[in-house]
Short mmCIF file of C-alpha atoms in Angstrom, two decimals:
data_model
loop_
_atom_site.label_atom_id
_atom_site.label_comp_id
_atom_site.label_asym_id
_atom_site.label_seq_id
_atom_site.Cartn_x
_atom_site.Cartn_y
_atom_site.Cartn_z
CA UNK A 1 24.59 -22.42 10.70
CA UNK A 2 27.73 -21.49 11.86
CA UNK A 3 28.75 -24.81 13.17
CA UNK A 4 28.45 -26.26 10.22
CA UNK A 5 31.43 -23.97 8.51
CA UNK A 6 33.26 -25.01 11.77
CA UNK A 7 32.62 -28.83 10.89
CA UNK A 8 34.24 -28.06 7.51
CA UNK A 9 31.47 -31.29 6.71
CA UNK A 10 29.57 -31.11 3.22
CA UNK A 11 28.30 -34.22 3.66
CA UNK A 12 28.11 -36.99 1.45
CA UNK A 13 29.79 -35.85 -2.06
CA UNK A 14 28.79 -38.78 -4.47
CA UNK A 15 25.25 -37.32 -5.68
CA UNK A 16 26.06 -33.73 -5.35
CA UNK A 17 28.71 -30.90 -6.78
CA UNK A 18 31.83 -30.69 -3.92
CA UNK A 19 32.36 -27.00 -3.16
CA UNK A 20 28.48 -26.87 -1.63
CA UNK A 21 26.94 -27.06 1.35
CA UNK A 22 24.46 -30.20 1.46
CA UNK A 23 21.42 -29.95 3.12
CA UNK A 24 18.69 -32.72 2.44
CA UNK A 25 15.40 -33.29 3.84
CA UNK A 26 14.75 -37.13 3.93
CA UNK A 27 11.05 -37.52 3.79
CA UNK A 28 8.88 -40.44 4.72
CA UNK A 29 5.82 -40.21 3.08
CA UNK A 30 4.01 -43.13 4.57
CA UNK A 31 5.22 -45.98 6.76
CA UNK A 32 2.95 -48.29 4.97
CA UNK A 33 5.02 -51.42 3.33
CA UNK A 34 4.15 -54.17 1.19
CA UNK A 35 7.29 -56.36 2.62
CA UNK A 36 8.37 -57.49 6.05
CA UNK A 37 12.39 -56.78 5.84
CA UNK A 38 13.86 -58.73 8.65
CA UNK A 39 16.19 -56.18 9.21
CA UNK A 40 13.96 -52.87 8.65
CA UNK A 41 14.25 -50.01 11.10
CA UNK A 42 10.28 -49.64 11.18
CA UNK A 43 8.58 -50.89 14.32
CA UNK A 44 5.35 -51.50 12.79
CA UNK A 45 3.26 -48.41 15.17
CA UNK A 46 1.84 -47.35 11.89
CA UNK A 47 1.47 -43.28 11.98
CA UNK A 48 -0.76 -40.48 9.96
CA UNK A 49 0.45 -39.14 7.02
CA UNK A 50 0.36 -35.35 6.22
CA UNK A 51 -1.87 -34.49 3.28
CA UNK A 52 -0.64 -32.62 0.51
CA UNK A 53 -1.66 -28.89 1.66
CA UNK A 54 0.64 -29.37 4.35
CA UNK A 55 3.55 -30.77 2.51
CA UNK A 56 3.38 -27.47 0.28
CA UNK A 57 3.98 -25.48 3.70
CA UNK A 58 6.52 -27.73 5.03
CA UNK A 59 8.39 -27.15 1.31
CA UNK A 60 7.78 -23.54 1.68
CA UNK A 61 9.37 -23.23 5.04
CA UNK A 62 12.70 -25.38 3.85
CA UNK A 63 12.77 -23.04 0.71
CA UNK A 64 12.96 -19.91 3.03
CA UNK A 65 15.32 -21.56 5.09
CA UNK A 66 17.87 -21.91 3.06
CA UNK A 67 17.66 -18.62 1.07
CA UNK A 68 17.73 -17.33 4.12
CA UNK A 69 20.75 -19.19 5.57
CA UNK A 70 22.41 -18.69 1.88
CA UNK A 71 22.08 -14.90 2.50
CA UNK A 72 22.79 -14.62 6.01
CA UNK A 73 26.31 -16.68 5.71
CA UNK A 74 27.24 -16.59 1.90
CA UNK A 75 26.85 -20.32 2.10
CA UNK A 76 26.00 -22.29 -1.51
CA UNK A 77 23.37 -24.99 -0.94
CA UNK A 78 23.02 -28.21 -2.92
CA UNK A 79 20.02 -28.86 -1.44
CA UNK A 80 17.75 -31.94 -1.98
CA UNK A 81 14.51 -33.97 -1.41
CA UNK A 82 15.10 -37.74 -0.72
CA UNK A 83 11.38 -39.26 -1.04
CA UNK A 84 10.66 -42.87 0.66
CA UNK A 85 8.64 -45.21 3.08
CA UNK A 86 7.67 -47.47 4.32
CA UNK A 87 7.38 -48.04 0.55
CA UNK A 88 6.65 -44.70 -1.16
CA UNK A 89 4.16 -46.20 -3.98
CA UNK A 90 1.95 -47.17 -1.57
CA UNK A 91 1.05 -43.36 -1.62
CA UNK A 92 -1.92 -43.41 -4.02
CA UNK A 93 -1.07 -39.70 -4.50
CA UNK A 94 3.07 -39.80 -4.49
CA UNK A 95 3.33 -37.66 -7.72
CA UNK A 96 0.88 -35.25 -6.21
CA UNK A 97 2.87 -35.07 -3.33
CA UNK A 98 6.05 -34.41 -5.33
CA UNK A 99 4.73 -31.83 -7.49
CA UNK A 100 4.66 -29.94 -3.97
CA UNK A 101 8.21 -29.84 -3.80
CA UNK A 102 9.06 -29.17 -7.58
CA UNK A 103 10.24 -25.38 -9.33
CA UNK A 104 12.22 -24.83 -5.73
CA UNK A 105 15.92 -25.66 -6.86
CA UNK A 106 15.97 -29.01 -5.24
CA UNK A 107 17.06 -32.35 -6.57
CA UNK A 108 14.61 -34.97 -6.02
CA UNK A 109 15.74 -38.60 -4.81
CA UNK A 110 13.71 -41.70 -4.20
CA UNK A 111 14.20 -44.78 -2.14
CA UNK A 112 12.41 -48.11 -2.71
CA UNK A 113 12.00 -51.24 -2.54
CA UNK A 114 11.49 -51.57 -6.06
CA UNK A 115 8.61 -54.19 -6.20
CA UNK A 116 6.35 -51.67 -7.50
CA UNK A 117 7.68 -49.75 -10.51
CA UNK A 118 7.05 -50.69 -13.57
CA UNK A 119 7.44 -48.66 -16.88
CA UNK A 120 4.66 -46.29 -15.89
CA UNK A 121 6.11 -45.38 -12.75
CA UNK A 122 9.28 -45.20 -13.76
CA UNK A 123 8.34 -42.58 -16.66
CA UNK A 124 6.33 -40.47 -13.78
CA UNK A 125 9.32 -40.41 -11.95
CA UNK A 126 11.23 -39.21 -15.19
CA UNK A 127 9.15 -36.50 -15.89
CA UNK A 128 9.20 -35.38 -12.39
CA UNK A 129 12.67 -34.89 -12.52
CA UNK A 130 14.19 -37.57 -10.49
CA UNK A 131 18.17 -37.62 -10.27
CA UNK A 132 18.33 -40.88 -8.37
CA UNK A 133 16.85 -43.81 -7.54
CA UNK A 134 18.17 -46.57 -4.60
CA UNK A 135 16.65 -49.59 -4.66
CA UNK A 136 17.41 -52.63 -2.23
CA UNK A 137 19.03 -55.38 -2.79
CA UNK A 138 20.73 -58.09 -0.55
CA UNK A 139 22.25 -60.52 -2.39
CA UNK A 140 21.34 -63.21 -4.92
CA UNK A 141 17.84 -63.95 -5.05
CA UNK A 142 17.83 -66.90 -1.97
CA UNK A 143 19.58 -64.58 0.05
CA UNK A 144 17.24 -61.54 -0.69
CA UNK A 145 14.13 -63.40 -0.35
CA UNK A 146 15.02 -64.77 2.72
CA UNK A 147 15.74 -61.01 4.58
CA UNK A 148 12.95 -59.51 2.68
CA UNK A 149 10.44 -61.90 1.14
CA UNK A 150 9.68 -64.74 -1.06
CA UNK A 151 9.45 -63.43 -4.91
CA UNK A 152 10.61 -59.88 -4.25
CA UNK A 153 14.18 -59.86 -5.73
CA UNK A 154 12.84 -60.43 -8.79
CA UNK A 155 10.39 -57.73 -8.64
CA UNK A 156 12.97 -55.22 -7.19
CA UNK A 157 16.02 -55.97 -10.15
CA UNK A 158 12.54 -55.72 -12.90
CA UNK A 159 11.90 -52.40 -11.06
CA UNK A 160 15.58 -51.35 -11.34
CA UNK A 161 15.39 -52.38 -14.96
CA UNK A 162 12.50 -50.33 -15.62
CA UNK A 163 14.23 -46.76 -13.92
CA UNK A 164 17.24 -47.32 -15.94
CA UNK A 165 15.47 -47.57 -19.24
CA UNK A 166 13.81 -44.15 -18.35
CA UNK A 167 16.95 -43.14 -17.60
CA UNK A 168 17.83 -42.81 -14.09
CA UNK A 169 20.84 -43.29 -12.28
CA UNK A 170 19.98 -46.30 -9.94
CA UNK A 171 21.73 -47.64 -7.19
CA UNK A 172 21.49 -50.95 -5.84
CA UNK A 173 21.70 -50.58 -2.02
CA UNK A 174 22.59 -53.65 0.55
CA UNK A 175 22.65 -53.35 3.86
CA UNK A 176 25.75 -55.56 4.87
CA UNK A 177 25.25 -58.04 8.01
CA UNK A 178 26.29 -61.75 8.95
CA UNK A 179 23.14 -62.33 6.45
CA UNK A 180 24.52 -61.40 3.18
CA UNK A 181 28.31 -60.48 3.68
CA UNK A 182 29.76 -63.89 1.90
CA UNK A 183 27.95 -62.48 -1.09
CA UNK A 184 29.78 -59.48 -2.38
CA UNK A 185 30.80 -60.37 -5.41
CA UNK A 186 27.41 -61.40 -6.40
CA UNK A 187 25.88 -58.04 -5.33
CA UNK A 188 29.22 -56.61 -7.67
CA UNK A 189 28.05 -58.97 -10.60
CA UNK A 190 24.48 -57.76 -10.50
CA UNK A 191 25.22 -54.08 -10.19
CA UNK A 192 27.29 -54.50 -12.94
CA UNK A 193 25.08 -56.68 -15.22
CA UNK A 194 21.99 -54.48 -14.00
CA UNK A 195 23.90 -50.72 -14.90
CA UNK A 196 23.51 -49.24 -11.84
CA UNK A 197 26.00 -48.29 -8.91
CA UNK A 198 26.62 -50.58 -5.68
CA UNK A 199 25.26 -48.91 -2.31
CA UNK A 200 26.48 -49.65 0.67
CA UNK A 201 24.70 -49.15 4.46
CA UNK A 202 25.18 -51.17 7.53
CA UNK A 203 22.35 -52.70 9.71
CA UNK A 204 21.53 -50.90 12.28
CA UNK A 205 19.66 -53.06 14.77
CA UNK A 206 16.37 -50.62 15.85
CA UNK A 207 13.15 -51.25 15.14
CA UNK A 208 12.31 -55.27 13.34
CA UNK A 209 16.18 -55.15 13.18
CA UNK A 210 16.32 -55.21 17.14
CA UNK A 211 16.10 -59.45 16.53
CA UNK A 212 19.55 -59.48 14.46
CA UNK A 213 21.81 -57.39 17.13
CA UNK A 214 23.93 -60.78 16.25
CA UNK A 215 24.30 -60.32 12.65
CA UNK A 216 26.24 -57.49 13.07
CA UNK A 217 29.24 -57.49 11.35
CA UNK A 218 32.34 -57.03 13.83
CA UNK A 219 34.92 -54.10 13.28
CA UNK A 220 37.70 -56.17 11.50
CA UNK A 221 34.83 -58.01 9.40
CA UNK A 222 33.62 -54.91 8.18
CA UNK A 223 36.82 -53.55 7.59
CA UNK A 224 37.76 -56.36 5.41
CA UNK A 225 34.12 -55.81 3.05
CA UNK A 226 34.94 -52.25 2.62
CA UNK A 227 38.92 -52.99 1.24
CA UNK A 228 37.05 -56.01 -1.00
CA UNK A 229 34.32 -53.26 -1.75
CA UNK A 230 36.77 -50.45 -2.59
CA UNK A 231 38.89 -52.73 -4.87
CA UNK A 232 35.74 -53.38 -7.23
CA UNK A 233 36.09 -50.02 -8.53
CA UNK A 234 39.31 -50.54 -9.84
CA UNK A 235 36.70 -52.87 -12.19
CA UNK A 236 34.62 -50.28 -13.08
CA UNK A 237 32.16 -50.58 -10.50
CA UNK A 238 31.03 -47.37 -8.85
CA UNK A 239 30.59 -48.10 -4.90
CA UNK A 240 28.99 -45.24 -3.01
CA UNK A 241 27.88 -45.37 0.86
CA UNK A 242 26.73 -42.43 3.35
CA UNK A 243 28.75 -44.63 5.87
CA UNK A 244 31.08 -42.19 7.39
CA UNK A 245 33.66 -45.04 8.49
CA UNK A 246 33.65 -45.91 4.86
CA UNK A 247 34.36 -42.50 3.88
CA UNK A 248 37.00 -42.18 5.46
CA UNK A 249 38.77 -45.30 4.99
CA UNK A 250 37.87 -44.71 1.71
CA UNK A 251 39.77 -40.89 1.81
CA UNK A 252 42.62 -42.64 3.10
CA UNK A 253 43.02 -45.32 0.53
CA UNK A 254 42.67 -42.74 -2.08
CA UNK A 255 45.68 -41.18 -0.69
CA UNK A 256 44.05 -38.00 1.23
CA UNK A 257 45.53 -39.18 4.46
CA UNK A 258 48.81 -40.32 3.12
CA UNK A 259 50.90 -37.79 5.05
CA UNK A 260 49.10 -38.53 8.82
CA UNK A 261 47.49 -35.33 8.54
CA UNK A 262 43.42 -34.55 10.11
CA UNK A 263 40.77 -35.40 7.46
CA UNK A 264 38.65 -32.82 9.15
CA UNK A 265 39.03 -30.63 5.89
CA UNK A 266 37.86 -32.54 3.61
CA UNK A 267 34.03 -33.16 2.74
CA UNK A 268 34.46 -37.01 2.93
CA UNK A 269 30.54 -37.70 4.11
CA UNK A 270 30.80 -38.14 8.01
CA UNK A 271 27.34 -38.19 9.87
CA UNK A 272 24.91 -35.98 8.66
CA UNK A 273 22.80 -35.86 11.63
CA UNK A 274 21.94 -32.56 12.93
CA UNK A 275 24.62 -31.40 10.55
CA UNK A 276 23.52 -31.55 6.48
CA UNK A 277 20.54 -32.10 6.78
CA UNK A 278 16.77 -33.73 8.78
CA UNK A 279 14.25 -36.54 8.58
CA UNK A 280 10.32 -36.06 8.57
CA UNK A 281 8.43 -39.05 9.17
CA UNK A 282 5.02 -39.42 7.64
CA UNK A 283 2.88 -37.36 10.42
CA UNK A 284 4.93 -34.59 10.37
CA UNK A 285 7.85 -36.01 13.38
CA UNK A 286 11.25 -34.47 13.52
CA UNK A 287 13.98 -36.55 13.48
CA UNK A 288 17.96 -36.26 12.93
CA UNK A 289 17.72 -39.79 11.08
CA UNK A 290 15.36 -41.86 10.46
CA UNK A 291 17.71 -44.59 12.05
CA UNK A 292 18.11 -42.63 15.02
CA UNK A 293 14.37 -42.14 16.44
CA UNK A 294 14.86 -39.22 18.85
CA UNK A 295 11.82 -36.92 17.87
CA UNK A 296 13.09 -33.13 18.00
CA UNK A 297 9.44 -31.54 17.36
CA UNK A 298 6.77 -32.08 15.01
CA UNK A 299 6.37 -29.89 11.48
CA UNK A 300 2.62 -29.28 12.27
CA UNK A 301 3.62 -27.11 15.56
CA UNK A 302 7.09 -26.38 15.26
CA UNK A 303 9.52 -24.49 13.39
CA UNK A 304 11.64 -26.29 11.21
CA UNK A 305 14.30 -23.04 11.86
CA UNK A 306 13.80 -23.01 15.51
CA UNK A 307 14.46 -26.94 15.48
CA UNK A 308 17.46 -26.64 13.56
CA UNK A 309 19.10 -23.52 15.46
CA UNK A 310 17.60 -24.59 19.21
CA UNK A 311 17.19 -28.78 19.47
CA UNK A 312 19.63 -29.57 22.35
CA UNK A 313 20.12 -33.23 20.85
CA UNK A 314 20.74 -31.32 17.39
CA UNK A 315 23.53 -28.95 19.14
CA UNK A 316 25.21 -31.95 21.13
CA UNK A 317 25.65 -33.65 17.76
CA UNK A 318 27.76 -30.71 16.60
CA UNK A 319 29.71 -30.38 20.15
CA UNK A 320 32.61 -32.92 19.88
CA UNK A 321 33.02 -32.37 23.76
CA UNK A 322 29.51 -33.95 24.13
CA UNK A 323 30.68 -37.07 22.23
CA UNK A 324 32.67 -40.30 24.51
CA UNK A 325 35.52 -42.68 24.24
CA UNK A 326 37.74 -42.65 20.89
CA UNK A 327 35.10 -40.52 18.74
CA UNK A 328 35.51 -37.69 21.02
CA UNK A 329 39.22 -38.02 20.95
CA UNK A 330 39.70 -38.89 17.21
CA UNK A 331 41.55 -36.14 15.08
CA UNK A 332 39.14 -37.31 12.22
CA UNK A 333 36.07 -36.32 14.42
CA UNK A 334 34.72 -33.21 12.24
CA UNK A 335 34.70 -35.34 8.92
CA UNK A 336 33.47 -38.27 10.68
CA UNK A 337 31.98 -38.63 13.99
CA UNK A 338 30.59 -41.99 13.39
CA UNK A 339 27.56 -43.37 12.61
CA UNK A 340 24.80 -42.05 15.21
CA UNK A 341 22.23 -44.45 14.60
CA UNK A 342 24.13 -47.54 15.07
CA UNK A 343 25.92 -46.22 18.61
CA UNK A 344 22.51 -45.46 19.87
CA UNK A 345 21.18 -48.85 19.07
CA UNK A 346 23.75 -50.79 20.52
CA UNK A 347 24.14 -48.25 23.53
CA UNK A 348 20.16 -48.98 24.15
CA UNK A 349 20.60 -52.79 24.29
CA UNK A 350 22.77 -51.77 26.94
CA UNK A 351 20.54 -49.90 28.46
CA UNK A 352 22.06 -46.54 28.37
CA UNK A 353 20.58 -44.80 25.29
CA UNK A 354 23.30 -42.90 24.16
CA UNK A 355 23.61 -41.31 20.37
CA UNK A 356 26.90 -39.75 21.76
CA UNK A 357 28.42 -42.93 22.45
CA UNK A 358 31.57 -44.86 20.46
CA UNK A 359 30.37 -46.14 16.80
CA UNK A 360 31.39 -49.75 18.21
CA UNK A 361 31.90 -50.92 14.13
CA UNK A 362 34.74 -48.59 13.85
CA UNK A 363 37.57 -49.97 12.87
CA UNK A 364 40.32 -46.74 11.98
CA UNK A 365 42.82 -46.16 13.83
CA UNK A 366 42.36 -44.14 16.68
CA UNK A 367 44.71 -41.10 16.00
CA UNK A 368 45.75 -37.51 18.12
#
């Protein structure tokens, strides 16, 4: 845990308290989907799921951890649970499975698709104690439908509709490409109209997604969203993204990097991978990100401590002498250190498999 104090990272801030250490487990409960996003990370293998008993011990073991870690190294966790898929309703027993990881201090997430909550659901996930929900969206309904299927914007925004009258904080997430970039304003207009906060993530082309490596969105094009972005909340729009590069362009437009100075202090969301936090995917795999699919061990045979403190991949995340080109030589490394997921996928259409590689999106300035 110590490299994490060194990293002077909290992760992302814009759920959580500042002035805490984050440390999330994102859990896949099933890979099962009732869509066919053109874009989706998923590859379509299909996997087991683990049954409840076991998601109790996994949730034990992460509970220990921490309280551990908390009294080992006077470190303050805001820890969390971010539930999802595949498409998490498709779990017959979802609310079973959550009432596993209730009464343990965390703060329960959920991502969606949306397609399948109506008021019922969305009360269940109420009562459970839900602080957040993210539901995707793409753009105006042609534009959705056509990434993620014919009739299902209308189901996700009636979803969305139906968590906010329970009273949870939604966010309408997009994940920004050639596909849907023309269209931010009308992604503003319907977070706005809708209630909720605009998300956003960038495609990273793995899994389905492998067929759009050409809809990515080049540095200075994505540079250009994120100002546009940004500017909307000078409307009253709340924009939030786990994107490091958008942290910290947004840092320095806020003024925190006025004087030239590192950003390595400040908890402006860089890369969590390996750092704030872990994935599990439905039969139990270890991953740093679900977008970056380098197994590290397996929950039903390894320890979720031993993983954290031993995985070489995890430990060359947190060396910046492991990392290449500009992101090992950027002062803004420590609060940054680019997204993971999307070097590795464009390193492996190159053949060379690399999560240590340049985040080939960035567009800052390269500084020291």
């Amino acid at each position: 845990m110590k490299e994490l104090k060194e990293l002077g990272v909290a992760g992302s801030a814009t759920l959580k308290e500042q002035n805490k250490q984050d440390f999330f487990i994102q859990w896949h409960l099933t890979e099962r989907c009732n869509l066919r996003c053109r874009h989706c990370y998923q590859t379509d293998r299909g996997s087991g799921e683990l049954p409840r008993a076991e998601i109790r011990e996994v949730a034990d073991e992460v509970s220990e951890l921490l309280e551990d870690w908390a009294e080992t190294y006077g470190i303050v966790f805001s820890p969390s649970f971010t539930i999802t898929g595949g498409e998490p309703f498709l779990r017959a027993d979802l609310f079973e499975c959550v009432s596993e990881l209730e009464g343990r201090g965390f703060e329960l997430y959920l991502l969606s698709n949306g397609t399948l909550i109506d008021r019922e659901k969305a009360k269940l996930l109420k009562e459970h104690g839900f602080r957040g929900v993210q539901i995707s969206i793409e753009g105006p309904e042609p534009v959705h439908d056509a990434i993620r299927g014919h009739g299902s914007f209308r189901k996700a925004m009636a979803g969305a509709a139906q968590v906010i009258s329970a009273g949870i904080p939604v966010t309408l997430n997009v994940t920004l490409s050639k596909l849907n970039s023309d269209y931010l304003g009308d992604l503003a207009r319907l977070a706005s109209g809708a209630g909720a906060r605009l998300g956003l993530s960038r495609l990273v082309p793995s899994g389905r997604g492998k067929a759009l490596a050409d809809a990515m969105l080049s540095p200075l094009e994505l540079r250009d969203l994120y100002r546009k972005a940004f500017a909307l909340e000078k409307e009253g729009l709340e924009i939030v993204t786990g994107d490091p590069i958008a942290s910290q362009m947004k840092a320095q437009s806020d003024g925190d990097h006025s004087s030239g100075e590192s950003l390595s202090h400040l908890p402006a969301g860089g890369c969590a991978a390996g750092v704030s936090g872990l994935t599990l995917l439905p039969d139990g795999t270890i991953t740093p990100c679900r977008r970056l699919p380098i197994p590290l061990g397996n929950v039903r045979k390894d320890s979720l401590r031993e993983v954290w403190s031993l995985s070489p991949v995890l430990a060359r995340l947190r060396q910046r002498a492991a990392y290449s080109g500009k992101c090992r030589i950027c002062s803004r490394w420590s609060g940054c250190r680019g997204c993971r997921a999307v070097a590795y996928a464009m390193s492996e259409g190159r053949g060379e498999d690399d999560y240590l590689a340049d985040d080939p999106q960035c567009f800052m300035e390269e500084s020291e």
